[in-house]
Amino acid sequence: MTKITPEMVREHGLSDSEYATVLKLLGREPSFVELGIFSVMWSEHCSYKSTRVHLKKLPTKAPWVIQGPGENAGVIDIGDGDACIFKMESHNHPSFIEPYQGAATGVGGIMRDVFTMGARPIAMMNALRFGEPSHPKTRHLVSGVVSGIGGYGNCMGVPTVGGEVNFHKSYNGNILVNAMCVGLARQDKIFLSAAKGAGNPVVYVGSKTGRDGIHGATMASAEFDDASEEKRPTVQVGDPFTEKLLLEACLELMATDAIIAIQDMGAAGLTSSSAEMGDKGGSGIELNLDMVPQREENMTAYEMMLSESQERMLAVLKPGREDQARKIFEKWELDFAVIGITTDTNRLVIKHKGKVEADMPITALSDAAPIYERPFTKRAPMTGAPAYDKAKPVLASLEKILAAPDMASRRWVWEQYDNSVMNDTIQHPGGDAAVVRVHGTQKALAITTDVSPRYCRPDPFEGGKQAVAEAWRNLTAVGATPLAVTDNLNYGNPQKPEIMWEIVAGIDGIGEACRALDFPVIGGNCSLYNETNGEGILPTPAIGGVGLLKDVTKMATLAFKRAGDVVILIGETRGHLGQSIYLREIEGREEGAVPPVDLAVEKKNGDFVRGLIASGRVDTAHDASDGGVLVAIAEMAMAGKIGASIGQAGLADGISFWFGEDQARYVIAAPFAEAEKIVAEARAANIFVAELGKTGGDTLALDDSDSVAVSKLSAAHEGWFPRFMAGEEIPVRN
Amino acid sequence: MKSAVIVFPASNCDRDAATALEQMTGKKAAMVWHQDSVLPDVDLVVLPGGFSYGDYLRCGAMANQSKIMGAIKAHAAKGGAVLGICNGFQVLTESGLLPGALMRNAGLKFVCKPVSLSVEETQSSFTRKYDKGASVTFPVAHGEGNYYADTETLDRLEGEGRVMFRYRDNPNGSARDIAGILNEKRNVLGLMPHPERVVDPLNGGTDGRALFQGLIESLS
């Protein structure tokens, strides 16, 4: 047996105290395979050891929650016996090293998390953060990530319906690629991962196992440095063709009653899938690695247990159902092998070539995994209202903002994603939320991903709250009832107290908002150690939200529909410019307090707007957030190719009125008679409301003093991304 | 009209085609597995969009080796209608049922967006319900839709009135803006844009309906 040296322990990312625990749990020195298994199962990526105590504080329950965190994905009730299953997950580190494959396998992995529970994936979203546009690597990374997401999702035939793209220098050495998958199942056909009972066959299906991705989970749990490119061999290679066959074969098998438990082999592959299934089922698992379909010769037990080869699943079947299952996988030309059996020993036993390579209690990998209450140092949130030049011309600033890297149209990105396959995409990318119909019904799901990282560094708590509120608002703006969220918490190194505080405050902010808005967290993922050479990313807790539209014909889109509609602003404007897009893009500063979110007002205003849409009275709505009210109105005008004449209302001066990022606001448009009623009802309900003007013409005219052609705004808005990607424009932020 | 949709490994618009056919004809389409060697008794065979065999080797090349292709060729030879959409069009050119080839988009990127097409010819069961020269909007969603054929073939296609749809704003570099073509016997249509995605007013429009209505009128 290989002698375990302190160097080997360190290379496996285990601390001295963690290794001491390993020795205590086993009562002996681990084998090399066991050391590898502990290394991945106790990695931050698999064990959530730094965040677990804080994640417990999140609200996870509601009458419509069928399955909260802890399974492969969360499940909610969407009526009529239908269930929606969804989750968001990061693939940050691999995507920086190898953008195409990193992003592609991120998409593949999150799809497996959803279809392993019995759901057919019906929509994909993604939240992407890149370094500043002028950084020499940024274009290459954008290009690779976008084509990787498209390459995988398009082949799967699942529409990619939206997402976010941000640029900021804090991501120069550590981009974020968060992918979200939403699926549909019947409530009585949901599959879980608990391998209950002894003597049941453990089957391996999908692709063969190779040497790719060994220790991917460990890589994802460490900081980057300049030598990180050498980690390229730990990036997996995706094959969407095989995944598509695996999806169809699994759904075909799931239509039978042969399955006891099933789980995809994601991070830490065969190790985590077998350990987690045994742990949840309260049983043991014995695997014979001789039976594992292998792509390469002479693979060792260590390599097979730690491989992260893609497109593989592990299932526990009812005894005697192997042949029925085998026929289905053979039809789809996929590997199928019985590689083990469940036992009543609660131990994970790995045999290879007649030798026992590992024999360890499963609870040592789960319950006994380390949990840390890492120390954190509070930092006072940034405060104050920054000064700005009140004489700057408003419309010139608007045009500049619409063409800023964070604000320009993402058409260049989404046109590379098949967003209409499956024939149920009702709202395509570019709106507040994507809307995807539940096949064969009149109801639909609204889906969004949101976070404003620029708020999360100055004030991690308010930033966390705001991310949830904005997701809730975006679902509301299309008329959907927000139901639940998945969170993808991207932060730096949790062993630094100031970063740990960002994590704790962010989770607290998310929790507070989710509680106030009845918007439980049903699953998610933490990605820590997003640092390169000691520089952490902006805290980026991405929120993926899902809502339900009971009748898809009563829905709002952001485009102006008719000339003569009254443009109405719902929600109070105080002119909050701290940390705003305006301040950053026009004044060149990132300063001041972030806009506070009053959750009671958020709920009141949102419920009011949703009621107007659901009753069919309003078909045009948009949330006013990034860039403020004027940007929102410009987006509505550009989408509808209809102009508007508007004037400011309220006390704030022109610039702070038009560009302030006060929260809980919506712009809606409605014909005159309806608008009068809406304004009266809002006032009666003590909701701030203001009539800003009327739609019509082909210009955006401001206070009867200045105007700009909508087509000119569109040209600025649409032009930046293609020019940037063609290398024609490398902006330097002022 | 009775119809069948062929399912290759990693076809992914098979359900969309079946849904559209059912909406338009009121009858369920037969789903035919690529390893079958006989077709059910149908009037129309649809080769759907997708990534058959992962587009490995060349788009449509492996699918063309499938067992079912013999039956499809026989169906076409008898004058039966065949509609190849997107990947289905690629399979048809690989099989020789249609001339030419579909290459990587000129822009080198996958492109998904609604495109405006002109209906060039109405002399076919596929296009008879459109007005000649009409503008219709279908979505495209492909990485390899750049139609190529030699000059002689292109001249012949145009001379025989077999260019059925042309892009008004060419999204992929196709020769002479060709989006869809017919075979000599005028019973096999291949096109890159997706008519099956535009039969429902809620998700993109209804410009594809007339194509199915024409088939129903001709084949029922």
Short mmCIF file of C-alpha atoms in Angstrom, two decimals, chain A residues 120 151 154-157 238-241 244-245 331-333 412 414-426 428 437 439 442 552-553, chain B residues 7-16 19-20 33-35 51-54 56 109-113 139 141 196-200 202-204:
data_model
loop_
_atom_site.label_atom_id
_atom_site.label_comp_id
_atom_site.label_asym_id
_atom_site.label_seq_id
_atom_site.Cartn_x
_atom_site.Cartn_y
_atom_site.Cartn_z
CA ARG A 120 -37.38 17.30 -19.22
CA GLY A 151 -22.65 24.46 -28.72
CA ASN A 154 -28.26 24.00 -29.07
CA CYS A 155 -27.37 20.38 -29.66
CA MET A 156 -29.48 19.34 -26.67
CA GLY A 157 -32.46 21.06 -28.23
CA GLY A 238 -18.24 17.72 -23.18
CA ASP A 239 -20.16 15.66 -25.71
CA PRO A 240 -23.68 17.05 -26.05
CA PHE A 241 -24.59 14.30 -28.50
CA LYS A 244 -28.93 14.14 -25.59
CA LEU A 245 -29.05 10.34 -25.89
CA LYS A 331 -31.32 1.24 -28.04
CA TRP A 332 -29.73 4.65 -27.46
CA GLU A 333 -26.26 3.16 -28.03
CA TRP A 412 -24.65 39.34 -30.35
CA TRP A 414 -28.27 35.46 -27.64
CA GLU A 415 -28.40 35.08 -31.41
CA GLN A 416 -25.86 32.31 -30.95
CA TYR A 417 -28.28 30.42 -28.71
CA ASP A 418 -31.23 28.53 -30.14
CA ASN A 419 -33.90 30.29 -28.13
CA SER A 420 -37.01 29.03 -29.93
CA VAL A 421 -36.51 25.25 -30.17
CA MET A 422 -39.25 23.25 -28.36
CA ASN A 423 -41.75 25.76 -29.73
CA ASP A 424 -42.84 27.15 -26.38
CA THR A 425 -40.70 30.28 -25.99
CA ILE A 426 -43.20 33.09 -25.55
CA HIS A 428 -37.33 35.64 -26.03
CA ARG A 437 -45.00 27.90 -21.97
CA HIS A 439 -46.13 22.42 -23.29
CA GLN A 442 -52.02 27.98 -21.40
CA VAL A 552 -49.98 33.29 -20.93
CA THR A 553 -52.32 35.54 -22.89
CA VAL B 7 -36.15 10.39 -35.20
CA PHE B 8 -32.37 10.17 -35.53
CA PRO B 9 -30.12 10.09 -32.46
CA ALA B 10 -30.04 13.76 -31.35
CA SER B 11 -32.81 14.95 -33.60
CA ASN B 12 -34.23 17.71 -31.46
CA CYS B 13 -36.99 19.34 -33.47
CA ASP B 14 -38.85 16.02 -33.84
CA ARG B 15 -41.36 16.97 -31.18
CA ASP B 16 -41.78 20.47 -32.66
CA THR B 19 -46.71 19.23 -32.59
CA ALA B 20 -47.06 21.46 -35.64
CA TRP B 33 -36.98 5.43 -35.29
CA HIS B 34 -33.93 5.65 -37.55
CA GLN B 35 -33.20 1.95 -37.22
CA PHE B 51 -27.93 17.55 -34.50
CA SER B 52 -28.27 13.97 -35.76
CA TYR B 53 -25.21 12.04 -34.59
CA GLY B 54 -23.95 15.24 -32.99
CA TYR B 56 -19.97 14.53 -36.19
CA LYS B 109 -21.18 31.43 -35.73
CA PHE B 110 -24.45 29.69 -34.93
CA VAL B 111 -27.29 32.06 -35.76
CA CYS B 112 -30.78 32.01 -34.28
CA LYS B 113 -33.20 34.76 -35.29
CA PRO B 139 -36.77 31.63 -37.63
CA ALA B 141 -31.29 28.29 -35.93
CA GLU B 196 -42.81 24.37 -37.82
CA ARG B 197 -41.84 27.11 -35.35
CA VAL B 198 -44.31 29.59 -36.85
CA VAL B 199 -47.72 27.95 -36.66
CA ASP B 200 -48.76 29.43 -33.30
CA LEU B 202 -48.21 33.10 -29.28
CA ASN B 203 -44.66 32.10 -30.07
CA GLY B 204 -43.47 33.80 -33.19
#
